[in-house]
PDB file of C-alpha atoms and ligand atoms in Angstrom:
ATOM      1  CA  UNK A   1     -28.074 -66.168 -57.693  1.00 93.00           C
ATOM      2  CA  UNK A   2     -28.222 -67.855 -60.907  1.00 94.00           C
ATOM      3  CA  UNK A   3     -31.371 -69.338 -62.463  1.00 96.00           C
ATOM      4  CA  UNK A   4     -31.730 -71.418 -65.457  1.00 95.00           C
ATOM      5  CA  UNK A   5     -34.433 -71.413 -68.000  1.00 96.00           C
ATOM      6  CA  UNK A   6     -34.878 -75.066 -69.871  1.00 95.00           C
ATOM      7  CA  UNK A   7     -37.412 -76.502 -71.552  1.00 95.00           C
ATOM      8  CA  UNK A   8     -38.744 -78.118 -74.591  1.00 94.00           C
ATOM      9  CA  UNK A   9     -37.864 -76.230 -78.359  1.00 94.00           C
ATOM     10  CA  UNK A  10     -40.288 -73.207 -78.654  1.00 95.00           C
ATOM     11  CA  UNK A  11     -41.890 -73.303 -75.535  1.00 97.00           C
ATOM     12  CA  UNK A  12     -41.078 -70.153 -74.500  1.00 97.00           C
ATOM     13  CA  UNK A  13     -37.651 -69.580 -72.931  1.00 97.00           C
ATOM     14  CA  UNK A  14     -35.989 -66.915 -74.354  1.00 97.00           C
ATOM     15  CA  UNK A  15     -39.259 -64.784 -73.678  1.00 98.00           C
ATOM     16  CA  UNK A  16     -39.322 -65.807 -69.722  1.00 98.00           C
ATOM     17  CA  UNK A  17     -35.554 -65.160 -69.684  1.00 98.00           C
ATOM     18  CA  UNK A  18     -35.313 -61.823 -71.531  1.00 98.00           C
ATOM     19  CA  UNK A  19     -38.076 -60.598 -69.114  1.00 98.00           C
ATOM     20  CA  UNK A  20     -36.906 -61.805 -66.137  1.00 98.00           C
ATOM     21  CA  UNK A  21     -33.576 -60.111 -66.789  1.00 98.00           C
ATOM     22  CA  UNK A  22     -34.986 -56.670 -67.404  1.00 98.00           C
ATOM     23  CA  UNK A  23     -37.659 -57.299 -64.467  1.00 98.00           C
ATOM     24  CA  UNK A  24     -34.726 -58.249 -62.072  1.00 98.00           C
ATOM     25  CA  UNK A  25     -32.408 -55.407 -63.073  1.00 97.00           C
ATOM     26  CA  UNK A  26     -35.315 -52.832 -63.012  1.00 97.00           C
ATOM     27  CA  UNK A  27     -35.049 -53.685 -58.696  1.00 96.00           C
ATOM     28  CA  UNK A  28     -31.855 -52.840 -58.816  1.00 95.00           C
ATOM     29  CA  UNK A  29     -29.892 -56.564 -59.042  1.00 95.00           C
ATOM     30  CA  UNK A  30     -27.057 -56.237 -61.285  1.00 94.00           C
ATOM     31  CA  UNK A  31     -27.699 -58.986 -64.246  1.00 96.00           C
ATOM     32  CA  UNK A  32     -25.849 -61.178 -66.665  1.00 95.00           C
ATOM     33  CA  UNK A  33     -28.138 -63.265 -69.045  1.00 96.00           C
ATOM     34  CA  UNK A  34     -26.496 -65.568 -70.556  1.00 94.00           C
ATOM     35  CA  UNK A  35     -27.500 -66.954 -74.053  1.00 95.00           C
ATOM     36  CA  UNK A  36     -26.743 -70.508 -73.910  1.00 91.00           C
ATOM     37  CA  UNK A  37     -28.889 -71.359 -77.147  1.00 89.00           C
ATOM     38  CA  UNK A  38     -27.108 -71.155 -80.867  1.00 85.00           C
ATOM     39  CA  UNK A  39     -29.799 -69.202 -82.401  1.00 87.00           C
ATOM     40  CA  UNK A  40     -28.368 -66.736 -79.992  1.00 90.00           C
ATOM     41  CA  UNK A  41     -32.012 -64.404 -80.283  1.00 93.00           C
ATOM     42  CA  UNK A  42     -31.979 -63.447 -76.386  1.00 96.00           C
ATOM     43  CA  UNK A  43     -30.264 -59.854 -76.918  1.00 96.00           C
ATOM     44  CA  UNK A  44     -32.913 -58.912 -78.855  1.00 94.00           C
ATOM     45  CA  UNK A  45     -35.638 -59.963 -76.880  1.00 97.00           C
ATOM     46  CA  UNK A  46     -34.054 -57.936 -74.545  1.00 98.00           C
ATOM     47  CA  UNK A  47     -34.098 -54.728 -76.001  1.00 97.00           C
ATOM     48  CA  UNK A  48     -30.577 -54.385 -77.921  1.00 96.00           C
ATOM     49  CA  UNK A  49     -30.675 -53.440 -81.257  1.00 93.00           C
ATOM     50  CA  UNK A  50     -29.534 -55.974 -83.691  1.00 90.00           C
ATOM     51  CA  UNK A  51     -26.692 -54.157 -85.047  1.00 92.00           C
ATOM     52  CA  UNK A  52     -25.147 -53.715 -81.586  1.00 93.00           C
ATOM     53  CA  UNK A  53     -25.735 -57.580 -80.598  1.00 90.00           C
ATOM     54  CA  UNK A  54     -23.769 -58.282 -83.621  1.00 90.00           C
ATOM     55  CA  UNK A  55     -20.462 -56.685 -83.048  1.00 89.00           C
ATOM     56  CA  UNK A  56     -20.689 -58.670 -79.789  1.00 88.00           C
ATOM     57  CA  UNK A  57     -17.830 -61.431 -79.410  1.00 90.00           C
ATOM     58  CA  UNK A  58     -19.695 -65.227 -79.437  1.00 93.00           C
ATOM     59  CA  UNK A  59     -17.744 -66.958 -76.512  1.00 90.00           C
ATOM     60  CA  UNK A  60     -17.692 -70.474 -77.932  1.00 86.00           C
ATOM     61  CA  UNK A  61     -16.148 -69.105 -81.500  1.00 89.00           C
ATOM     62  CA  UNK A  62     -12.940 -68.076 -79.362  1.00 89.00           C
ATOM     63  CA  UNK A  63     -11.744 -71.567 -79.737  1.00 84.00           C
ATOM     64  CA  UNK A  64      -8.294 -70.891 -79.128  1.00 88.00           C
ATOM     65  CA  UNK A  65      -9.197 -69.023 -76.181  1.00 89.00           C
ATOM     66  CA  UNK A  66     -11.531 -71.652 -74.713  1.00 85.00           C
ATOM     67  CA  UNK A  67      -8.818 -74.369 -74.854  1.00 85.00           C
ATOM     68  CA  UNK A  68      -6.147 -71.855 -73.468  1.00 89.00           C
ATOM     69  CA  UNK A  69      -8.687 -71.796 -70.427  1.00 87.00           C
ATOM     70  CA  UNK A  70     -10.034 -75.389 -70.155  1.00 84.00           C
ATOM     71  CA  UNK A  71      -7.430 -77.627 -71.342  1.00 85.00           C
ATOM     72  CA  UNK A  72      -4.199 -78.957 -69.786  1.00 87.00           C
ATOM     73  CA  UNK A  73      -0.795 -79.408 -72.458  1.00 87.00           C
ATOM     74  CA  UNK A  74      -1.286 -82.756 -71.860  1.00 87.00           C
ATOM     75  CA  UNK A  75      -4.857 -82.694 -72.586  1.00 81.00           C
ATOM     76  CA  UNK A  76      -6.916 -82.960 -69.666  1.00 83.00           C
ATOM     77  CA  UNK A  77      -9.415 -80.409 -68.673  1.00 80.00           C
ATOM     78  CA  UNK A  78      -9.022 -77.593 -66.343  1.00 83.00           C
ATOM     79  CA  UNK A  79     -11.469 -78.572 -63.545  1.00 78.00           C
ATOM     80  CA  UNK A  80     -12.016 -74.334 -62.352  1.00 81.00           C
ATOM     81  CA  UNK A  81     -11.361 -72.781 -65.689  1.00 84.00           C
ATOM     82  CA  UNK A  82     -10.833 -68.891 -65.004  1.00 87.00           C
ATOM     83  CA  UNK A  83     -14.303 -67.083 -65.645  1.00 86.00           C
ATOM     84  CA  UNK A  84     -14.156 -64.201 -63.473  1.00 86.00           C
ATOM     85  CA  UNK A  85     -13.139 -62.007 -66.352  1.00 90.00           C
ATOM     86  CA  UNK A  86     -15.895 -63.353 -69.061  1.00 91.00           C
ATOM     87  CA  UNK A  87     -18.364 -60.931 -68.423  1.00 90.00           C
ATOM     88  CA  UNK A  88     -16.140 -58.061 -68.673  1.00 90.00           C
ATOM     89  CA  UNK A  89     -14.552 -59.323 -71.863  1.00 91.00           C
ATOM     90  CA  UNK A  90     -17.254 -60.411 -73.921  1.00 93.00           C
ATOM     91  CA  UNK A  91     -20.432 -59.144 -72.651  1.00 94.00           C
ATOM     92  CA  UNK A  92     -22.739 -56.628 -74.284  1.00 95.00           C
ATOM     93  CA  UNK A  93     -25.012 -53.969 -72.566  1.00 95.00           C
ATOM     94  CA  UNK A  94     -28.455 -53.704 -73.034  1.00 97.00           C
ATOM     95  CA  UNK A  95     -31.567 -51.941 -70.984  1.00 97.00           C
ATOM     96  CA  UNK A  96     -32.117 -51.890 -67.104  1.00 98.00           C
ATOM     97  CA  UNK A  97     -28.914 -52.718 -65.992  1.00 93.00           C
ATOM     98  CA  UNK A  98     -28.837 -56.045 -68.461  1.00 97.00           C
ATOM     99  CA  UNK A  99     -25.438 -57.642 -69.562  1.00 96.00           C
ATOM    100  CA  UNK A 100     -25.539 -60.194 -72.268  1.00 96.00           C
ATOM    101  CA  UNK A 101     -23.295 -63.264 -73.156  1.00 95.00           C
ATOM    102  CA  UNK A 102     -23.671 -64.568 -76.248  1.00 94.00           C
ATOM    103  CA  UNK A 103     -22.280 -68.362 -75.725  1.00 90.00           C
ATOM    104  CA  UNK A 104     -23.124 -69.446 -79.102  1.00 85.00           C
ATOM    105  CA  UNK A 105     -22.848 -73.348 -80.707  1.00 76.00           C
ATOM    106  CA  UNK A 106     -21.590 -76.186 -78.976  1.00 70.00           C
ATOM    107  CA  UNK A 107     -20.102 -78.039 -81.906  1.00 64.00           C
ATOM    108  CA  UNK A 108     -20.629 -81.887 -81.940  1.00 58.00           C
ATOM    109  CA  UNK A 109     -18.412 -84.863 -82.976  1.00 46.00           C
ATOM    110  CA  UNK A 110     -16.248 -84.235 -86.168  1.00 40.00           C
ATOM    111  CA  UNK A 111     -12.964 -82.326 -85.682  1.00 42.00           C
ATOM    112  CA  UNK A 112     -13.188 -81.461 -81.983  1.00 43.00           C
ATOM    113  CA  UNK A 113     -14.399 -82.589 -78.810  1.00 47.00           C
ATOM    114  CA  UNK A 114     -17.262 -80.868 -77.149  1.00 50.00           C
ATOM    115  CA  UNK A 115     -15.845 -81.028 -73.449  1.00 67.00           C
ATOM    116  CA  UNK A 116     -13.637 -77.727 -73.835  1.00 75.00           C
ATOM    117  CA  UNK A 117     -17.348 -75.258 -74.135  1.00 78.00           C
ATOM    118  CA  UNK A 118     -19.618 -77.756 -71.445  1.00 77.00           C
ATOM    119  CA  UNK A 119     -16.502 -77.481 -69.641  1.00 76.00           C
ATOM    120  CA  UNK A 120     -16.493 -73.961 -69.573  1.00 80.00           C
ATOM    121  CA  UNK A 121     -20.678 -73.642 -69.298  1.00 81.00           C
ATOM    122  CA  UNK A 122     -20.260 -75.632 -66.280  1.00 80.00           C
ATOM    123  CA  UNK A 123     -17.154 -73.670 -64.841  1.00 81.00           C
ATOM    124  CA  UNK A 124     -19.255 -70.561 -65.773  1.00 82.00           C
ATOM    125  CA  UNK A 125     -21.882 -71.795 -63.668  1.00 82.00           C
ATOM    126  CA  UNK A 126     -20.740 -72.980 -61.034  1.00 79.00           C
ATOM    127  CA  UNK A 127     -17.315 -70.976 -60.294  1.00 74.00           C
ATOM    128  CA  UNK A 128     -19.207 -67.723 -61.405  1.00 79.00           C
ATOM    129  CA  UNK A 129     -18.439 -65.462 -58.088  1.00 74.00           C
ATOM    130  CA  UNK A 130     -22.200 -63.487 -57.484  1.00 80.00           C
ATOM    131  CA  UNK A 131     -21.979 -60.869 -54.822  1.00 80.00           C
ATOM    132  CA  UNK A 132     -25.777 -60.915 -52.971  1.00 81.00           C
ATOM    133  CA  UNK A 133     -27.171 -57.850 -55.867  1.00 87.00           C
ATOM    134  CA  UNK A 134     -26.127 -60.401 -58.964  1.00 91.00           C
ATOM    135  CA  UNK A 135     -28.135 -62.509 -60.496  1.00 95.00           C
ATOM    136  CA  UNK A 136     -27.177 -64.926 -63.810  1.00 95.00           C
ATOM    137  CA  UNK A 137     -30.453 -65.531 -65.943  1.00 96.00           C
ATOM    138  CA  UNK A 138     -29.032 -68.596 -68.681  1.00 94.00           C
ATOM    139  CA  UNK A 139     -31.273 -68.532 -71.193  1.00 95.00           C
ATOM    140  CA  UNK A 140     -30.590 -72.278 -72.406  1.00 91.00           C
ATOM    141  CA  UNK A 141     -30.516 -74.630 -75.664  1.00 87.00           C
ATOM    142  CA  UNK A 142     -33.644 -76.727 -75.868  1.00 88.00           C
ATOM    143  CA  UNK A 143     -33.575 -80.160 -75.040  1.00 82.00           C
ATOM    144  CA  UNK A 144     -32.175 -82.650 -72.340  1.00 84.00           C
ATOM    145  CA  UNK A 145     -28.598 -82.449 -73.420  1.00 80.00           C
ATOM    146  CA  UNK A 146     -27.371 -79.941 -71.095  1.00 78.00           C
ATOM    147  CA  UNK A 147     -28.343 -81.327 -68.196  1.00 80.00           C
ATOM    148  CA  UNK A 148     -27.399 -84.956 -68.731  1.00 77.00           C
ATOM    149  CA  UNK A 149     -23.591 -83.221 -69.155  1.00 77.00           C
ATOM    150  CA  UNK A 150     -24.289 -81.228 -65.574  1.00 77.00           C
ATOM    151  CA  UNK A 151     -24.034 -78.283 -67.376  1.00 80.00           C
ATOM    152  CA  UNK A 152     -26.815 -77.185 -64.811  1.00 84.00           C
ATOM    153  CA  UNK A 153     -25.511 -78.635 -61.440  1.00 81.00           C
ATOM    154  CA  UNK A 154     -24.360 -75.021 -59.999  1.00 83.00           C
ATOM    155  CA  UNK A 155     -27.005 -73.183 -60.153  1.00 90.00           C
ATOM    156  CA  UNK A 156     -29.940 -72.372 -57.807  1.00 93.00           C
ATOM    157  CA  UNK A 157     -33.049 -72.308 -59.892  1.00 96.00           C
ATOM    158  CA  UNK A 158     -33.864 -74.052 -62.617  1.00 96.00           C
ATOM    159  CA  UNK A 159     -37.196 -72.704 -64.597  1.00 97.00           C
ATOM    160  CA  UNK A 160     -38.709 -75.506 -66.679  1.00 97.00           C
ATOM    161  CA  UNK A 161     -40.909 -73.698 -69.191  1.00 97.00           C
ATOM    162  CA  UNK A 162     -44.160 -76.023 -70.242  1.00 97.00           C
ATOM    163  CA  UNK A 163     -46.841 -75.455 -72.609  1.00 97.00           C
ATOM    164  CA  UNK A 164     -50.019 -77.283 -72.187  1.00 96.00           C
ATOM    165  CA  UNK A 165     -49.103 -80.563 -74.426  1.00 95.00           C
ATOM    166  CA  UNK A 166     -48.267 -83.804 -73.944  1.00 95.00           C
ATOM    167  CA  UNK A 167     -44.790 -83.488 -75.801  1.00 92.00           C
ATOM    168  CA  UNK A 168     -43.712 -80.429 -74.015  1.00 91.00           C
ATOM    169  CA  UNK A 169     -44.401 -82.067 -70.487  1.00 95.00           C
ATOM    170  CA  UNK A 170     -42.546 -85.523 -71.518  1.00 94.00           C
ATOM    171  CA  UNK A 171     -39.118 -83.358 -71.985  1.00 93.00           C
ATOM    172  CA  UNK A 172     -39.890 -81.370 -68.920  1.00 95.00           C
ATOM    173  CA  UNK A 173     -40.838 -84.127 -66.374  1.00 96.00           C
ATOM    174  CA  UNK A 174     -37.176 -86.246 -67.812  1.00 95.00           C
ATOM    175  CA  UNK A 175     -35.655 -82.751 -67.396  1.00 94.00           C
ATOM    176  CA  UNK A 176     -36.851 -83.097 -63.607  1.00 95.00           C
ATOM    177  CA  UNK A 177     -35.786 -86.412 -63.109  1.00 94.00           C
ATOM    178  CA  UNK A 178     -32.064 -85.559 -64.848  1.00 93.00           C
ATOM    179  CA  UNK A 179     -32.008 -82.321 -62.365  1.00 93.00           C
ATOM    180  CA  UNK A 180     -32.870 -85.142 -58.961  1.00 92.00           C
ATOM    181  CA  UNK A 181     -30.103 -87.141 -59.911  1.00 90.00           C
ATOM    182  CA  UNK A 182     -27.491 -84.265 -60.742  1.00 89.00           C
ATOM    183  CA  UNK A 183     -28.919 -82.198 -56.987  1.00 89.00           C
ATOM    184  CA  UNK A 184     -30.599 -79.365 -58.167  1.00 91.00           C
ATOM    185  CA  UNK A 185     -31.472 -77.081 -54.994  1.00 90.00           C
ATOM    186  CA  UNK A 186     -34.706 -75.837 -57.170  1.00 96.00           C
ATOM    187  CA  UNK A 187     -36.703 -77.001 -60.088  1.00 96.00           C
ATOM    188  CA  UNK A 188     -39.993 -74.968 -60.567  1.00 98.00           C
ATOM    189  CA  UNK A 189     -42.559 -75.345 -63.401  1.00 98.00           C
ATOM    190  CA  UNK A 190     -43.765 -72.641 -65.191  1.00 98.00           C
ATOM    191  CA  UNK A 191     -46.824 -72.816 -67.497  1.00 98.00           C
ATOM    192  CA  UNK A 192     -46.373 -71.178 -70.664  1.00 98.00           C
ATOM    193  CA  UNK A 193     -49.214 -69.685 -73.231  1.00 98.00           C
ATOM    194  CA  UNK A 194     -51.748 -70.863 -70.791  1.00 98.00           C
ATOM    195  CA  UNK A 195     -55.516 -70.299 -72.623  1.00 98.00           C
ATOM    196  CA  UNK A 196     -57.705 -71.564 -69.982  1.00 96.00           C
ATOM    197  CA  UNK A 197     -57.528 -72.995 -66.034  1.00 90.00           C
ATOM    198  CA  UNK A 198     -57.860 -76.639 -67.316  1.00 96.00           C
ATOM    199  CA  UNK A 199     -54.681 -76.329 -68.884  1.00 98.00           C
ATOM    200  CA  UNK A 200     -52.936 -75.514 -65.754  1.00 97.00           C
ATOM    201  CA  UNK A 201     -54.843 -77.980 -64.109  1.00 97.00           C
ATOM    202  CA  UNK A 202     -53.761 -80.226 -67.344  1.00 97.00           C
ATOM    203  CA  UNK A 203     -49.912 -80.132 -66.487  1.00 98.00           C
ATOM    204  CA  UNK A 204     -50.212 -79.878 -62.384  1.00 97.00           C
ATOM    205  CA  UNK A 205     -52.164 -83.958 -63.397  1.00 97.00           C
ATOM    206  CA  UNK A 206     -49.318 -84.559 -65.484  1.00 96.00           C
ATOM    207  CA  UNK A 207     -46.276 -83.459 -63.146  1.00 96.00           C
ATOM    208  CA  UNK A 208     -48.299 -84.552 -59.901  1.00 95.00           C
ATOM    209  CA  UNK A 209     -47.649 -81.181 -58.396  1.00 94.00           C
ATOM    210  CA  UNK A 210     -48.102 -77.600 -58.384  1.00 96.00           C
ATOM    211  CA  UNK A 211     -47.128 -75.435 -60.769  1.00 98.00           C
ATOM    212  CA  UNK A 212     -44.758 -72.000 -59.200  1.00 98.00           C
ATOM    213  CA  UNK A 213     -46.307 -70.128 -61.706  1.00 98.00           C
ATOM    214  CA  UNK A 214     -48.407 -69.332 -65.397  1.00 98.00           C
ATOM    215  CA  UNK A 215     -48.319 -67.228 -68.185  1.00 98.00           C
ATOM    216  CA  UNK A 216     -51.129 -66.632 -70.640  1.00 98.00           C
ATOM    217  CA  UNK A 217     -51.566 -67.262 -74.171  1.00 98.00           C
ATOM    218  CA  UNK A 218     -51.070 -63.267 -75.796  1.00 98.00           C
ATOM    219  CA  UNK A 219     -51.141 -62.314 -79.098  1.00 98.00           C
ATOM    220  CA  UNK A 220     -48.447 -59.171 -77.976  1.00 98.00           C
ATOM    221  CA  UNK A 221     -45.910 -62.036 -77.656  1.00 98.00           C
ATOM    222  CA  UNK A 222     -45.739 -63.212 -80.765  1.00 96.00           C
ATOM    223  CA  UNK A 223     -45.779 -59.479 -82.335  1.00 97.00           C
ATOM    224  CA  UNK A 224     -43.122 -58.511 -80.343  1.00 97.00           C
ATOM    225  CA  UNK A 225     -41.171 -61.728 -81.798  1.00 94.00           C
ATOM    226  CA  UNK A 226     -42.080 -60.642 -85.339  1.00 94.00           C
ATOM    227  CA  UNK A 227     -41.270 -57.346 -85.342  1.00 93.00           C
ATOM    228  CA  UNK A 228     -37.466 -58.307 -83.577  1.00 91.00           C
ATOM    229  CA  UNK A 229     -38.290 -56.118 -80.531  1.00 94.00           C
ATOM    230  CA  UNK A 230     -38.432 -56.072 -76.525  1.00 97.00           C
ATOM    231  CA  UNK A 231     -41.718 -57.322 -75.022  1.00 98.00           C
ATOM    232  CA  UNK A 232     -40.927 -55.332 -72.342  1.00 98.00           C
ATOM    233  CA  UNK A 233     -41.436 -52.457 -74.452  1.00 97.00           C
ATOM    234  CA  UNK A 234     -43.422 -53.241 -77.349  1.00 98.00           C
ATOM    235  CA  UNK A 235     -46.478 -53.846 -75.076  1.00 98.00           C
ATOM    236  CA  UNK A 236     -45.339 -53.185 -71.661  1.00 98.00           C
ATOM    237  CA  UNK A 237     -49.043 -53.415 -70.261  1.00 98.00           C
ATOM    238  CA  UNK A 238     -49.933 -56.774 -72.029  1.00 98.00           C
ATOM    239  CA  UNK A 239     -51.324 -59.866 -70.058  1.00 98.00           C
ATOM    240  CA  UNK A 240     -48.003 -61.860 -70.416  1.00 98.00           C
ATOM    241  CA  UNK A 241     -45.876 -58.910 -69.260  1.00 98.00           C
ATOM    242  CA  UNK A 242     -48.141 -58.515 -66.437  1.00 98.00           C
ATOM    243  CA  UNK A 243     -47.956 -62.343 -65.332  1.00 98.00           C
ATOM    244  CA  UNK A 244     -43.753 -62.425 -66.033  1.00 98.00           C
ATOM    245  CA  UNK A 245     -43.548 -59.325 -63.868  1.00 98.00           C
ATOM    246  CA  UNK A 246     -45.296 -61.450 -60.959  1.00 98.00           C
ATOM    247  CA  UNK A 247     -43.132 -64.230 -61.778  1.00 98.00           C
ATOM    248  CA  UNK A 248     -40.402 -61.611 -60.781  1.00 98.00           C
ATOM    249  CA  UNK A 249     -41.786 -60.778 -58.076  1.00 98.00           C
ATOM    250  CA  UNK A 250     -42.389 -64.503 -56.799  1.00 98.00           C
ATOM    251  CA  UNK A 251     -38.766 -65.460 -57.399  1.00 98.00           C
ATOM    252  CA  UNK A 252     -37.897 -61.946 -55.422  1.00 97.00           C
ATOM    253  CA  UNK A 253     -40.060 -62.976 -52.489  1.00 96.00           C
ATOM    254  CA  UNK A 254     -38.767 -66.775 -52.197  1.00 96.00           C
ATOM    255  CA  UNK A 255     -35.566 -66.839 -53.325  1.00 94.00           C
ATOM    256  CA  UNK A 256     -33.863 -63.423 -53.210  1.00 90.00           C
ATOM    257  CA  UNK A 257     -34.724 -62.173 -50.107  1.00 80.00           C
ATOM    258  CA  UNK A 258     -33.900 -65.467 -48.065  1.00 61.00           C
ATOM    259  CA  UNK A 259     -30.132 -65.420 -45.937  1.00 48.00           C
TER     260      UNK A 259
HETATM  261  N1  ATP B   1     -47.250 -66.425 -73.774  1.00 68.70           N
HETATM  262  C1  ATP B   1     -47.150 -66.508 -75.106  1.00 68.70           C
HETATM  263  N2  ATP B   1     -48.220 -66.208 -75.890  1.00 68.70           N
HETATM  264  C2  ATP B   1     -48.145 -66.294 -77.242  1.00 68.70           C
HETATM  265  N3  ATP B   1     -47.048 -66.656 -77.908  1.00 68.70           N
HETATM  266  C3  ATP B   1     -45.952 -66.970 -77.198  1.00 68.70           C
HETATM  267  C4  ATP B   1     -45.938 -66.902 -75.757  1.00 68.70           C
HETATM  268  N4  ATP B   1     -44.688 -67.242 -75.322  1.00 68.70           N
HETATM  269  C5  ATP B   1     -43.969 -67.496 -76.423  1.00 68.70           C
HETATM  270  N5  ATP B   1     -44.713 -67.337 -77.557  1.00 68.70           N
HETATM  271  C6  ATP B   1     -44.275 -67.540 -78.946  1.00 68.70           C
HETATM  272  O1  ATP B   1     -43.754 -68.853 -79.073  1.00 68.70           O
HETATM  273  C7  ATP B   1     -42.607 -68.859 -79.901  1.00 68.70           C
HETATM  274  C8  ATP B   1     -41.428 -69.433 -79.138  1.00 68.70           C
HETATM  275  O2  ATP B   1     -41.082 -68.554 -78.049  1.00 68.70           O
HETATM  276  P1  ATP B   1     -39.588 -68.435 -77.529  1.00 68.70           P
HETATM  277  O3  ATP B   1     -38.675 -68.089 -78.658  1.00 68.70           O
HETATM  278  O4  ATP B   1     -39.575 -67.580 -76.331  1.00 68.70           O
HETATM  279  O5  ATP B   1     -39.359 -69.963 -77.132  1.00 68.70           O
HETATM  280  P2  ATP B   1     -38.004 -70.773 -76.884  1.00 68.70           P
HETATM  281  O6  ATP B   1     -38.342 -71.847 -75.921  1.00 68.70           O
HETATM  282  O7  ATP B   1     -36.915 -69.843 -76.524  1.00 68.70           O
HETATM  283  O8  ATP B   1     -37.730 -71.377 -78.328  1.00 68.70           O
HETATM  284  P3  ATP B   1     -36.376 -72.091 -78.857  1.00 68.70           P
HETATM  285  O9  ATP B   1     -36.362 -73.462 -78.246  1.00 68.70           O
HETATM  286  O10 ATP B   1     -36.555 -72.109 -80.343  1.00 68.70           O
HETATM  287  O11 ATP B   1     -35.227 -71.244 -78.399  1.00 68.70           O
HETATM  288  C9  ATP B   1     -42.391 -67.419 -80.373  1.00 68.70           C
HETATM  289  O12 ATP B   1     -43.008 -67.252 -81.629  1.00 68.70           O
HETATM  290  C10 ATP B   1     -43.119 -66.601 -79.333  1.00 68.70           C
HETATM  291  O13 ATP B   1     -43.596 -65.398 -79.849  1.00 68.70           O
HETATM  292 MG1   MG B   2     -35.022 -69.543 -77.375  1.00 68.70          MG
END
């Protein structure tokens, strides 16, 4: 299965992803999380120290390698770039059965063309081979770009991460609309930093639906951030570690244990 986190700048994606990825591979499912966003922070908030996410290979700086994969002599793209090898060859290991891929920057306009990388993100995606225990958590790059270039069409779940504001929810509810027209099987709305029920009842006015899930508001997030460690293990019985590990559990129940 692979599930995509999106949402507006800061709203809270790496955190969701990072935990879900250690959550998921704690049951047992063998995980990639992929870190789709240039700032490329997702290792840490997974738990690997930052001296062995370093030494890790950045996909998208292999440009050689990426254009040996996606494009033709002539040109053209490769419409099924080879990716069954990617994880093997640049991933990094981190805690509870966690791999991570650092993607790294998409480079715009100038000397190259940015096809050859969304070419591969969406090959990556969507040619990916999961057996029924593997699950793909993409931590992605804020904003709408992604999925107005389909870099988002293969997968099964996409997680749009909202706080409780009127800018967050404009991205999100275009991100929705872009994720119709390109047939998304699953677009969910999560609720981040949530510090009372209006705001949940706030967004589910504003997106004229329910909400699949909320997380609170917690100080423990923002000290794990500072201090360059885990959540997961800074504070592992904090309120917003308690509410991710339910969101776990709800994307277990729904989507994971369905033929
Ligand atoms: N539930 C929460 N409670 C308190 N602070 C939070 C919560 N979730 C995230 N934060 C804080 O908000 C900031 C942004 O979080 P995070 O990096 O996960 O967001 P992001 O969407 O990945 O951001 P970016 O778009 O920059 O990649 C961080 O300082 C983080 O500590
Ligand atoms: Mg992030």
């Amino acid at each position: 299965m692979k599930i995509v986190v999106v949402g507006k700048g800061g709203v809270g994606k790496t955190t969701i992803a990072a935990a879900l990825a250690r959550f998921l591979g704690r049951d047992g499912f063998s995980v990639v999380a992929v870190d789709a966003d240039p700032s490329l922070n997702l290792a840490s908030a997974i738990g690997i120290p930052r001296d062995v996410a370093d030494k890790a290979p950045i996909l998208f700086d292999e440009e050689e390698f990426i254009k040996s994969r996606t494009l033709l002599p002539n040109g053209f793209l490769v419409l099924n770039p080879k990716v069954d090898d990617i994880v093997d060859r640049f991933g990094v290991k981190g805690p509870d059965n966690v791999t991570v891929l650092k993607l790294g920057e998409v480079r715009k306009g100038g000397t190259r063309c940015l096809c050859p990388e969304y070419a591969f993100l969406r090959a990556l995606l969507s040619h990916l081979v999961l057996g029924r225990r593997d699950v793909v958590v993409i931590d992605m790059v804020a904003g709408l770009e992604p999925m107005s270039r389909g870099a988002v069409r293969g997968v099964d779940l996409v997680l749009c991460v909202v706080e409780p504001s009127i800018k967050a929810l404009d991205v999100a509810l275009k991100m929705e609309k872009l994720s119709r027209d390109i047939g998304v099987k699953n677009f969910r709305y999560v609720v981040n930093k949530v510090r009372s029920s209006g705001d949940v009842e706030f967004v589910e006015k504003n997106i004229n639906s329910e909400v699949f899930h909320w997380i609170p508001f917690d100080e423990a997030v923002f000290e794990a951030d500072y201090n360059g460690v885990s959540l997961l293990d800074y504070k592992p019985l904090s309120p917003a570690v308690k509410a991710l590990s339910e969101l776990k559990n709800k994307i277990v129940a729904q989507f994971l244990h369905r033929k």
